[in-house]
C-alpha cells in the first residue's frame, strides 16, 4: 500500500553526489586553478567582439582580463552543456521540461512569459556575477573552498535573497497545493 | 591546447553530476529555495566542505593554483542581492544554464541568452561601476586563514561549520517525502491515504 503510488526519487543521493563533485573540483584545482562558470560568458563575448569589433574588445577592461573562447574557461562551460546533454539522454527518469510545473501553476502555460522571465533572470545573475567577480561556482564554491571571505559572504546573501524571492513569487502556490 | 581538453573534460564531468543531483531542474531548485527539498543546498554545502579539505591536501604537497577573489563590502553584497533575485525567479545560476540548455530545456536557453546580455552590459559599464561600487569598500583577498592565523585551523573551522550546516539544513528543510507528511500533518487520520495520491 505505502509503496504503490510512491514515486521513486530519480536523483542521486546528496552525499555520494557531493563526493563526486568535490572530486571533480579538486581535480580542477590541481590541473587548472579555481573553477568558474560566469567567466565563460565573458570569454564567449570576447570571441564575438574580437571578430566583429576588435577595437572595442581591446579597449574594455572586462574583456582584457579574460581569455577568448580558445581557453579553459570557455571549454569548461561548453563541456557543461555536453555533460548536461549526455546526462539528459542517459536518464529516463529525470524529467526534461521547458517550464517548471511550479511556474505553470503560478503563471499559467505561456511559454513567452516563462522565456521572458528567464531571459530577465539570466540577465540579473550574470550582471551580478560580473560585478562580484564570480557566480555560485566561481565565487561561492571556488571561493569558500579557498576559505575566501568573499565566497562565504556572497554565498550567504545569494541563498537568503533567492529564498526570499522564491517565497514572494511561489510561496502562496506552494502552501495551497502539493508541489512535488 | 591541453588546457582546452582539461576544461572540456572537467566541464562534461561537472555538467553530468549537477544534472544527476537535479540542479539543472528549475522546479527542484524552486523547491529547494522554498525549503521543501533539502538535497541541493546540503549537497552544495557538503561539496564545499569536502573540496576545502581536498584543496588543503593538494596545497600541503605543493599542487594546485589558488586565487581567492577580493571582498568588496558594497559590490560583493549588492551583486549577491541582484544575483539572488535572478536565481530565485528562474531557478538557474550561470553554470546550470549551460548544463540545462545542453539537456534541452528551452527556458535555460533563454536564461543563457539573457546572461550574455547581462555580461555585455556589465562589461560596457565596468570602467564606470568598479570605481564607484567595488573599489571604495574593497578589503582585499581576505580569507579565514587571516582570521584564524593558521591554514589547518581555518580549514577545520570551515569543514566543521559547513558540516553542521548540512545537518541544520536537513532539520530545517523538509526532505521530499517528509514535506508531504508535514503538509497533511494536521489531518492525521487521512494523511496516509492522501499521501499516496499526491505523487
mmCIF file of C-alpha atoms in Angstrom:
data_model
loop_
_atom_site.group_PDB
_atom_site.id
_atom_site.type_symbol
_atom_site.label_atom_id
_atom_site.label_comp_id
_atom_site.label_asym_id
_atom_site.label_seq_id
_atom_site.Cartn_x
_atom_site.Cartn_y
_atom_site.Cartn_z
ATOM 1 C CA UNK A 1 0.000 0.000 0.000
ATOM 2 C CA UNK A 2 2.578 2.548 1.023
ATOM 3 C CA UNK A 3 4.767 1.747 -1.971
ATOM 4 C CA UNK A 4 2.064 1.539 -4.573
ATOM 5 C CA UNK A 5 1.922 5.167 -5.679
ATOM 6 C CA UNK A 6 5.196 6.365 -4.304
ATOM 7 C CA UNK A 7 7.447 7.875 -6.975
ATOM 8 C CA UNK A 8 10.977 6.647 -6.989
ATOM 9 C CA UNK A 9 13.380 9.507 -6.421
ATOM 10 C CA UNK A 10 15.240 9.726 -9.756
ATOM 11 C CA UNK A 11 18.101 11.864 -8.434
ATOM 12 C CA UNK A 12 21.445 10.829 -6.992
ATOM 13 C CA UNK A 13 21.716 10.853 -3.228
ATOM 14 C CA UNK A 14 23.262 14.054 -1.952
ATOM 15 C CA UNK A 15 26.226 12.602 -0.032
ATOM 16 C CA UNK A 16 27.727 10.496 -2.871
ATOM 17 C CA UNK A 17 26.944 13.321 -5.320
ATOM 18 C CA UNK A 18 28.873 15.771 -3.113
ATOM 19 C CA UNK A 19 31.853 13.384 -3.013
ATOM 20 C CA UNK A 20 31.732 13.098 -6.817
ATOM 21 C CA UNK A 21 31.531 16.855 -7.391
ATOM 22 C CA UNK A 22 34.203 17.730 -4.850
ATOM 23 C CA UNK A 23 36.490 15.155 -6.513
ATOM 24 C CA UNK A 24 35.969 16.999 -9.805
ATOM 25 C CA UNK A 25 36.584 20.374 -8.113
ATOM 26 C CA UNK A 26 39.837 19.188 -6.501
ATOM 27 C CA UNK A 27 40.889 17.779 -9.899
ATOM 28 C CA UNK A 28 40.214 21.224 -11.444
ATOM 29 C CA UNK A 29 42.258 22.998 -8.754
ATOM 30 C CA UNK A 30 45.127 20.570 -9.418
ATOM 31 C CA UNK A 31 45.046 20.783 -13.222
ATOM 32 C CA UNK A 32 43.903 24.371 -13.840
ATOM 33 C CA UNK A 33 43.036 26.563 -10.863
ATOM 34 C CA UNK A 34 39.817 27.855 -9.301
ATOM 35 C CA UNK A 35 36.822 26.661 -11.361
ATOM 36 C CA UNK A 36 34.445 29.340 -12.679
ATOM 37 C CA UNK A 37 31.471 29.433 -14.998
ATOM 38 C CA UNK A 38 30.328 33.039 -15.330
ATOM 39 C CA UNK A 39 33.718 33.850 -16.897
ATOM 40 C CA UNK A 40 32.741 31.530 -19.759
ATOM 41 C CA UNK A 41 30.095 34.089 -20.751
ATOM 42 C CA UNK A 42 32.755 36.831 -20.908
ATOM 43 C CA UNK A 43 35.046 34.535 -22.862
ATOM 44 C CA UNK A 44 32.362 33.827 -25.476
ATOM 45 C CA UNK A 45 31.505 37.529 -25.862
ATOM 46 C CA UNK A 46 35.178 38.405 -26.119
ATOM 47 C CA UNK A 47 35.462 35.973 -29.028
ATOM 48 C CA UNK A 48 32.453 37.638 -30.644
ATOM 49 C CA UNK A 49 33.851 41.176 -30.251
ATOM 50 C CA UNK A 50 37.371 40.151 -31.267
ATOM 51 C CA UNK A 51 35.798 39.071 -34.533
ATOM 52 C CA UNK A 52 33.197 41.824 -35.020
ATOM 53 C CA UNK A 53 34.628 44.856 -33.174
ATOM 54 C CA UNK A 54 38.273 44.215 -32.278
ATOM 55 C CA UNK A 55 38.930 47.795 -31.116
ATOM 56 C CA UNK A 56 36.045 47.628 -28.667
ATOM 57 C CA UNK A 57 37.260 44.304 -27.215
ATOM 58 C CA UNK A 58 40.798 45.651 -26.904
ATOM 59 C CA UNK A 59 39.638 48.816 -25.107
ATOM 60 C CA UNK A 60 37.384 47.326 -22.420
ATOM 61 C CA UNK A 61 38.922 46.256 -19.120
ATOM 62 C CA UNK A 62 36.448 43.396 -18.688
ATOM 63 C CA UNK A 63 37.453 41.728 -21.974
ATOM 64 C CA UNK A 64 41.144 42.402 -21.397
ATOM 65 C CA UNK A 65 41.030 40.453 -18.128
ATOM 66 C CA UNK A 66 39.636 37.190 -19.544
ATOM 67 C CA UNK A 67 40.882 34.992 -22.405
ATOM 68 C CA UNK A 68 38.783 34.329 -25.517
ATOM 69 C CA UNK A 69 36.924 31.121 -26.402
ATOM 70 C CA UNK A 70 40.119 29.125 -27.056
ATOM 71 C CA UNK A 71 40.635 28.764 -23.317
ATOM 72 C CA UNK A 72 39.944 26.515 -20.344
ATOM 73 C CA UNK A 73 37.155 28.876 -19.230
ATOM 74 C CA UNK A 74 35.088 28.545 -22.388
ATOM 75 C CA UNK A 75 35.914 24.856 -22.875
ATOM 76 C CA UNK A 76 34.567 24.274 -19.358
ATOM 77 C CA UNK A 77 31.126 25.818 -19.960
ATOM 78 C CA UNK A 78 30.915 24.119 -23.349
ATOM 79 C CA UNK A 79 31.753 20.871 -21.555
ATOM 80 C CA UNK A 80 28.972 21.580 -19.044
ATOM 81 C CA UNK A 81 26.473 21.782 -21.916
ATOM 82 C CA UNK A 82 27.815 18.491 -23.335
ATOM 83 C CA UNK A 83 27.718 16.896 -19.868
ATOM 84 C CA UNK A 84 24.122 18.069 -19.413
ATOM 85 C CA UNK A 85 23.249 16.662 -22.840
ATOM 86 C CA UNK A 86 24.802 13.257 -22.101
ATOM 87 C CA UNK A 87 23.242 13.119 -18.639
ATOM 88 C CA UNK A 88 19.819 14.063 -20.034
ATOM 89 C CA UNK A 89 19.995 11.434 -22.793
ATOM 90 C CA UNK A 90 21.098 8.655 -20.457
ATOM 91 C CA UNK A 91 18.448 9.216 -17.779
ATOM 92 C CA UNK A 92 14.915 8.112 -18.473
ATOM 93 C CA UNK A 93 13.648 9.159 -15.075
ATOM 94 C CA UNK A 94 14.703 12.781 -14.631
ATOM 95 C CA UNK A 95 12.086 14.865 -16.445
ATOM 96 C CA UNK A 96 13.330 17.416 -19.005
ATOM 97 C CA UNK A 97 10.811 20.239 -19.260
ATOM 98 C CA UNK A 98 10.750 23.651 -20.898
ATOM 99 C CA UNK A 99 8.837 25.082 -17.945
ATOM 100 C CA UNK A 100 8.880 24.093 -14.273
ATOM 101 C CA UNK A 101 5.439 22.889 -13.068
ATOM 102 C CA UNK A 102 5.583 25.272 -10.120
ATOM 103 C CA UNK A 103 5.922 28.161 -12.587
ATOM 104 C CA UNK A 104 2.954 26.892 -14.641
ATOM 105 C CA UNK A 105 0.801 26.699 -11.512
ATOM 106 C CA UNK A 106 1.691 30.276 -10.651
ATOM 107 C CA UNK A 107 1.802 31.995 -14.066
ATOM 108 C CA UNK A 108 -0.032 29.657 -16.470
ATOM 109 C CA UNK A 109 1.189 27.882 -19.590
ATOM 110 C CA UNK A 110 2.504 30.837 -21.592
ATOM 111 C CA UNK A 111 5.949 29.940 -22.877
ATOM 112 C CA UNK A 112 6.590 33.548 -23.879
ATOM 113 C CA UNK A 113 6.103 34.647 -20.278
ATOM 114 C CA UNK A 114 8.460 31.995 -18.890
ATOM 115 C CA UNK A 115 11.128 32.637 -21.518
ATOM 116 C CA UNK A 116 10.921 36.408 -20.952
ATOM 117 C CA UNK A 117 11.311 35.817 -17.214
ATOM 118 C CA UNK A 118 14.318 33.511 -17.587
ATOM 119 C CA UNK A 119 15.917 35.952 -20.035
ATOM 120 C CA UNK A 120 15.493 38.714 -17.440
ATOM 121 C CA UNK A 121 16.642 36.442 -14.602
ATOM 122 C CA UNK A 122 19.649 35.304 -16.641
ATOM 123 C CA UNK A 123 20.474 38.952 -17.214
ATOM 124 C CA UNK A 124 20.396 39.609 -13.443
ATOM 125 C CA UNK A 125 22.502 36.597 -12.423
ATOM 126 C CA UNK A 126 25.241 37.430 -14.910
ATOM 127 C CA UNK A 127 25.195 41.159 -14.225
ATOM 128 C CA UNK A 128 25.534 40.368 -10.513
ATOM 129 C CA UNK A 129 28.209 37.727 -11.116
ATOM 130 C CA UNK A 130 30.339 40.045 -13.192
ATOM 131 C CA UNK A 131 30.054 42.796 -10.584
ATOM 132 C CA UNK A 132 31.156 40.440 -7.805
ATOM 133 C CA UNK A 133 33.724 38.679 -9.999
ATOM 134 C CA UNK A 134 32.117 35.222 -9.843
ATOM 135 C CA UNK A 135 28.943 33.163 -9.522
ATOM 136 C CA UNK A 136 27.658 30.203 -7.490
ATOM 137 C CA UNK A 137 30.637 28.198 -8.697
ATOM 138 C CA UNK A 138 33.295 30.841 -9.354
ATOM 139 C CA UNK A 139 32.699 32.780 -6.154
ATOM 140 C CA UNK A 140 30.677 30.778 -3.609
ATOM 141 C CA UNK A 141 32.020 27.261 -4.219
ATOM 142 C CA UNK A 142 35.519 28.125 -5.506
ATOM 143 C CA UNK A 143 35.940 30.991 -3.065
ATOM 144 C CA UNK A 144 34.735 29.130 0.018
ATOM 145 C CA UNK A 145 36.911 26.144 -0.918
ATOM 146 C CA UNK A 146 39.844 28.574 -0.744
ATOM 147 C CA UNK A 147 38.378 29.944 2.530
ATOM 148 C CA UNK A 148 37.826 33.370 0.918
ATOM 149 C CA UNK A 149 35.557 35.678 2.890
ATOM 150 C CA UNK A 150 34.168 36.968 -0.444
ATOM 151 C CA UNK A 151 32.835 33.488 -1.270
ATOM 152 C CA UNK A 152 31.240 32.938 2.139
ATOM 153 C CA UNK A 153 29.691 36.427 2.153
ATOM 154 C CA UNK A 154 28.355 36.054 -1.417
ATOM 155 C CA UNK A 155 27.016 32.552 -0.620
ATOM 156 C CA UNK A 156 25.043 33.627 2.451
ATOM 157 C CA UNK A 157 23.467 36.599 0.666
ATOM 158 C CA UNK A 158 22.543 34.760 -2.565
ATOM 159 C CA UNK A 159 20.843 31.967 -0.604
ATOM 160 C CA UNK A 160 18.945 34.407 1.627
ATOM 161 C CA UNK A 161 17.779 36.607 -1.257
ATOM 162 C CA UNK A 162 16.896 33.685 -3.556
ATOM 163 C CA UNK A 163 14.877 32.050 -0.760
ATOM 164 C CA UNK A 164 13.042 35.304 -0.089
ATOM 165 C CA UNK A 165 12.399 35.881 -3.808
ATOM 166 C CA UNK A 166 11.104 32.323 -4.310
ATOM 167 C CA UNK A 167 8.861 32.740 -1.266
ATOM 168 C CA UNK A 168 7.429 36.016 -2.582
ATOM 169 C CA UNK A 169 6.801 34.543 -6.035
ATOM 170 C CA UNK A 170 5.812 30.925 -5.314
ATOM 171 C CA UNK A 171 5.091 30.875 -1.571
ATOM 172 C CA UNK A 172 1.283 31.090 -1.807
ATOM 173 C CA UNK A 173 1.088 28.425 -4.526
ATOM 174 C CA UNK A 174 3.336 26.076 -2.591
ATOM 175 C CA UNK A 175 1.161 26.471 0.510
ATOM 176 C CA UNK A 176 -2.100 25.936 -1.324
ATOM 177 C CA UNK A 177 -1.141 22.951 -3.406
ATOM 178 C CA UNK A 178 1.078 19.976 -3.033
ATOM 179 C CA UNK A 179 4.058 20.882 -5.207
ATOM 180 C CA UNK A 180 6.077 17.770 -5.887
ATOM 181 C CA UNK B 1 45.753 23.012 -26.047
ATOM 182 C CA UNK B 2 45.994 20.737 -23.012
ATOM 183 C CA UNK B 3 44.052 23.399 -21.138
ATOM 184 C CA UNK B 4 41.151 23.153 -23.573
ATOM 185 C CA UNK B 5 40.918 19.364 -23.255
ATOM 186 C CA UNK B 6 41.161 19.582 -19.465
ATOM 187 C CA UNK B 7 38.446 22.252 -19.416
ATOM 188 C CA UNK B 8 36.199 20.242 -21.692
ATOM 189 C CA UNK B 9 36.670 17.050 -19.679
ATOM 190 C CA UNK B 10 36.112 18.838 -16.352
ATOM 191 C CA UNK B 11 33.014 20.563 -17.732
ATOM 192 C CA UNK B 12 31.488 17.308 -19.009
ATOM 193 C CA UNK B 13 32.003 15.618 -15.638
ATOM 194 C CA UNK B 14 30.684 18.660 -13.767
ATOM 195 C CA UNK B 15 27.629 19.044 -16.011
ATOM 196 C CA UNK B 16 26.827 15.346 -15.686
ATOM 197 C CA UNK B 17 26.889 15.377 -11.881
ATOM 198 C CA UNK B 18 24.803 18.539 -11.480
ATOM 199 C CA UNK B 19 22.178 17.104 -13.823
ATOM 200 C CA UNK B 20 22.047 13.890 -11.770
ATOM 201 C CA UNK B 21 21.532 15.750 -8.473
ATOM 202 C CA UNK B 22 18.767 17.799 -10.125
ATOM 203 C CA UNK B 23 20.431 21.222 -10.017
ATOM 204 C CA UNK B 24 19.568 21.783 -13.687
ATOM 205 C CA UNK B 25 15.870 21.339 -12.901
ATOM 206 C CA UNK B 26 14.419 24.773 -12.124
ATOM 207 C CA UNK B 27 11.442 23.105 -10.448
ATOM 208 C CA UNK B 28 13.657 21.286 -7.986
ATOM 209 C CA UNK B 29 15.654 24.469 -7.440
ATOM 210 C CA UNK B 30 12.456 26.375 -6.589
ATOM 211 C CA UNK B 31 11.511 23.665 -4.089
ATOM 212 C CA UNK B 32 14.976 23.983 -2.553
ATOM 213 C CA UNK B 33 14.539 27.737 -2.193
ATOM 214 C CA UNK B 34 11.092 27.201 -0.653
ATOM 215 C CA UNK B 35 12.670 24.866 1.932
ATOM 216 C CA UNK B 36 10.648 21.899 0.667
ATOM 217 C CA UNK B 37 13.651 19.877 -0.514
ATOM 218 C CA UNK B 38 16.950 19.861 1.372
ATOM 219 C CA UNK B 39 19.068 17.833 -1.039
ATOM 220 C CA UNK B 40 20.534 20.529 -3.304
ATOM 221 C CA UNK B 41 21.523 23.022 -0.579
ATOM 222 C CA UNK B 42 23.133 20.379 1.606
ATOM 223 C CA UNK B 43 24.785 18.842 -1.452
ATOM 224 C CA UNK B 44 26.319 22.252 -2.244
ATOM 225 C CA UNK B 45 27.450 22.877 1.322
ATOM 226 C CA UNK B 46 28.962 19.402 1.713
ATOM 227 C CA UNK B 47 30.698 19.784 -1.665
ATOM 228 C CA UNK B 48 32.398 22.942 -0.391
ATOM 229 C CA UNK B 49 33.454 21.296 2.893
ATOM 230 C CA UNK B 50 34.958 18.284 1.080
ATOM 231 C CA UNK B 51 36.603 20.433 -1.596
ATOM 232 C CA UNK B 52 38.200 22.652 1.050
ATOM 233 C CA UNK B 53 39.708 19.599 2.750
ATOM 234 C CA UNK B 54 40.806 18.223 -0.639
ATOM 235 C CA UNK B 55 42.411 21.521 -1.616
ATOM 236 C CA UNK B 56 44.204 21.616 1.735
ATOM 237 C CA UNK B 57 45.633 18.205 0.884
ATOM 238 C CA UNK B 58 46.756 19.413 -2.556
ATOM 239 C CA UNK B 59 48.339 22.552 -1.144
ATOM 240 C CA UNK B 60 50.215 20.604 1.508
ATOM 241 C CA UNK B 61 52.014 18.677 -1.249
ATOM 242 C CA UNK B 62 52.503 21.853 -3.267
ATOM 243 C CA UNK B 63 49.969 21.153 -6.013
ATOM 244 C CA UNK B 64 47.250 23.409 -7.407
ATOM 245 C CA UNK B 65 46.749 27.064 -8.210
ATOM 246 C CA UNK B 66 44.615 29.266 -5.966
ATOM 247 C CA UNK B 67 43.286 32.780 -6.459
ATOM 248 C CA UNK B 68 40.835 33.936 -3.786
ATOM 249 C CA UNK B 69 38.740 36.866 -5.006
ATOM 250 C CA UNK B 70 38.795 40.093 -3.021
ATOM 251 C CA UNK B 71 35.843 41.082 -0.840
ATOM 252 C CA UNK B 72 34.160 44.395 -1.566
ATOM 253 C CA UNK B 73 31.601 45.007 1.133
ATOM 254 C CA UNK B 74 29.307 47.061 -1.122
ATOM 255 C CA UNK B 75 29.897 45.463 -4.542
ATOM 256 C CA UNK B 76 30.003 41.813 -3.404
ATOM 257 C CA UNK B 77 26.871 42.336 -1.284
ATOM 258 C CA UNK B 78 24.934 44.270 -3.922
ATOM 259 C CA UNK B 79 25.952 41.781 -6.611
ATOM 260 C CA UNK B 80 24.715 38.945 -4.393
ATOM 261 C CA UNK B 81 21.329 40.641 -3.965
ATOM 262 C CA UNK B 82 20.931 41.121 -7.747
ATOM 263 C CA UNK B 83 22.080 37.527 -8.295
ATOM 264 C CA UNK B 84 19.724 36.174 -5.624
ATOM 265 C CA UNK B 85 16.683 37.817 -7.225
ATOM 266 C CA UNK B 86 17.549 36.245 -10.590
ATOM 267 C CA UNK B 87 18.270 32.848 -9.007
ATOM 268 C CA UNK B 88 15.018 32.841 -7.022
ATOM 269 C CA UNK B 89 12.999 33.929 -10.068
ATOM 270 C CA UNK B 90 14.422 31.486 -12.628
ATOM 271 C CA UNK B 91 15.972 28.648 -10.627
ATOM 272 C CA UNK B 92 19.119 28.915 -12.742
ATOM 273 C CA UNK B 93 22.627 30.101 -11.946
ATOM 274 C CA UNK B 94 25.333 30.749 -14.579
ATOM 275 C CA UNK B 95 26.773 27.219 -14.576
ATOM 276 C CA UNK B 96 23.453 25.390 -14.553
ATOM 277 C CA UNK B 97 22.143 27.356 -17.558
ATOM 278 C CA UNK B 98 24.812 25.688 -19.746
ATOM 279 C CA UNK B 99 24.083 22.174 -18.479
ATOM 280 C CA UNK B 100 20.306 22.694 -18.574
ATOM 281 C CA UNK B 101 20.483 24.163 -22.083
ATOM 282 C CA UNK B 102 22.518 21.134 -23.178
ATOM 283 C CA UNK B 103 19.928 18.901 -21.573
ATOM 284 C CA UNK B 104 17.331 20.533 -23.837
ATOM 285 C CA UNK B 105 15.437 22.874 -21.504
ATOM 286 C CA UNK B 106 14.276 25.822 -23.591
ATOM 287 C CA UNK B 107 13.833 28.206 -20.647
ATOM 288 C CA UNK B 108 17.530 27.695 -19.834
ATOM 289 C CA UNK B 109 18.467 28.667 -23.390
ATOM 290 C CA UNK B 110 16.712 31.990 -22.785
ATOM 291 C CA UNK B 111 18.436 32.362 -19.408
ATOM 292 C CA UNK B 112 21.761 31.821 -21.193
ATOM 293 C CA UNK B 113 20.927 34.496 -23.790
ATOM 294 C CA UNK B 114 19.845 36.885 -21.023
ATOM 295 C CA UNK B 115 23.119 36.085 -19.282
ATOM 296 C CA UNK B 116 25.101 37.079 -22.364
ATOM 297 C CA UNK B 117 23.152 40.362 -22.442
ATOM 298 C CA UNK B 118 23.839 40.985 -18.733
ATOM 299 C CA UNK B 119 27.536 40.226 -19.220
ATOM 300 C CA UNK B 120 27.744 42.575 -22.217
ATOM 301 C CA UNK B 121 26.090 45.404 -20.271
ATOM 302 C CA UNK B 122 28.340 44.941 -17.267
ATOM 303 C CA UNK B 123 31.453 44.815 -19.464
ATOM 304 C CA UNK B 124 30.320 48.086 -21.064
ATOM 305 C CA UNK B 125 29.819 49.718 -17.631
ATOM 306 C CA UNK B 126 32.873 48.136 -15.938
ATOM 307 C CA UNK B 127 35.029 51.289 -16.055
ATOM 308 C CA UNK B 128 32.192 53.347 -14.538
ATOM 309 C CA UNK B 129 30.841 50.939 -11.912
ATOM 310 C CA UNK B 130 34.009 49.350 -10.485
ATOM 311 C CA UNK B 131 35.459 52.639 -9.139
ATOM 312 C CA UNK B 132 32.097 53.624 -7.623
ATOM 313 C CA UNK B 133 30.830 50.304 -6.223
ATOM 314 C CA UNK B 134 33.797 47.970 -5.893
ATOM 315 C CA UNK B 135 36.964 49.855 -5.084
ATOM 316 C CA UNK B 136 35.955 52.064 -2.116
ATOM 317 C CA UNK B 137 34.969 49.147 0.145
ATOM 318 C CA UNK B 138 37.419 46.591 -1.242
ATOM 319 C CA UNK B 139 39.087 44.991 1.774
ATOM 320 C CA UNK B 140 41.340 42.748 -0.322
ATOM 321 C CA UNK B 141 41.748 38.980 -0.717
ATOM 322 C CA UNK B 142 40.949 38.129 2.887
ATOM 323 C CA UNK B 143 40.425 34.504 3.890
ATOM 324 C CA UNK B 144 39.576 32.560 7.035
ATOM 325 C CA UNK B 145 43.314 31.889 7.382
ATOM 326 C CA UNK B 146 43.789 35.622 8.041
ATOM 327 C CA UNK B 147 41.175 35.419 10.798
ATOM 328 C CA UNK B 148 42.434 32.227 12.448
ATOM 329 C CA UNK B 149 46.105 32.734 11.734
ATOM 330 C CA UNK B 150 46.685 29.202 10.500
ATOM 331 C CA UNK B 151 45.550 27.352 7.340
ATOM 332 C CA UNK B 152 44.934 23.986 9.024
ATOM 333 C CA UNK B 153 42.835 25.565 11.791
ATOM 334 C CA UNK B 154 40.863 27.633 9.259
ATOM 335 C CA UNK B 155 40.092 24.571 7.077
ATOM 336 C CA UNK B 156 38.920 22.665 10.159
ATOM 337 C CA UNK B 157 36.616 25.525 11.163
ATOM 338 C CA UNK B 158 35.128 25.669 7.676
ATOM 339 C CA UNK B 159 34.709 21.894 7.360
ATOM 340 C CA UNK B 160 33.083 21.560 10.791
ATOM 341 C CA UNK B 161 30.945 24.691 10.268
ATOM 342 C CA UNK B 162 29.691 23.525 6.873
ATOM 343 C CA UNK B 163 29.197 20.001 8.217
ATOM 344 C CA UNK B 164 26.920 21.442 10.897
ATOM 345 C CA UNK B 165 25.135 23.430 8.179
ATOM 346 C CA UNK B 166 24.271 20.240 6.252
ATOM 347 C CA UNK B 167 22.774 18.845 9.449
ATOM 348 C CA UNK B 168 20.885 22.106 10.113
ATOM 349 C CA UNK B 169 19.548 22.229 6.544
ATOM 350 C CA UNK B 170 18.302 18.651 6.934
ATOM 351 C CA UNK B 171 16.443 19.693 10.090
ATOM 352 C CA UNK B 172 15.013 22.988 8.790
ATOM 353 C CA UNK B 173 14.125 21.942 5.247
ATOM 354 C CA UNK B 174 11.739 19.055 4.692
ATOM 355 C CA UNK B 175 13.063 16.196 2.611
ATOM 356 C CA UNK B 176 10.903 15.249 -0.390
ATOM 357 C CA UNK B 177 8.698 12.706 1.364
ATOM 358 C CA UNK B 178 8.611 14.457 4.689
ATOM 359 C CA UNK B 179 7.126 17.619 3.188
ATOM 360 C CA UNK B 180 4.123 15.573 2.115
ATOM 361 C CA UNK B 181 3.686 14.191 5.602
ATOM 362 C CA UNK B 182 4.053 17.641 7.143
ATOM 363 C CA UNK B 183 1.632 19.174 4.666
ATOM 364 C CA UNK B 184 -1.016 16.653 5.616
ATOM 365 C CA UNK B 185 0.012 16.503 9.228
ATOM 366 C CA UNK B 186 -2.918 18.494 10.606
ATOM 367 C CA UNK B 187 -5.339 15.908 9.326
ATOM 368 C CA UNK B 188 -3.539 12.868 10.625
ATOM 369 C CA UNK B 189 -6.479 10.483 10.215
ATOM 370 C CA UNK B 190 -6.398 10.621 6.432
ATOM 371 C CA UNK B 191 -2.795 11.594 5.879
ATOM 372 C CA UNK B 192 -1.516 8.218 4.806
ATOM 373 C CA UNK B 193 -4.379 7.763 2.366
ATOM 374 C CA UNK B 194 -3.828 11.160 0.795
ATOM 375 C CA UNK B 195 -0.079 10.918 0.642
ATOM 376 C CA UNK B 196 -0.438 8.136 -1.915
ATOM 377 C CA UNK B 197 -2.415 10.350 -4.263
ATOM 378 C CA UNK B 198 -0.093 13.291 -4.258
ATOM 379 C CA UNK B 199 2.677 11.582 -6.241
#
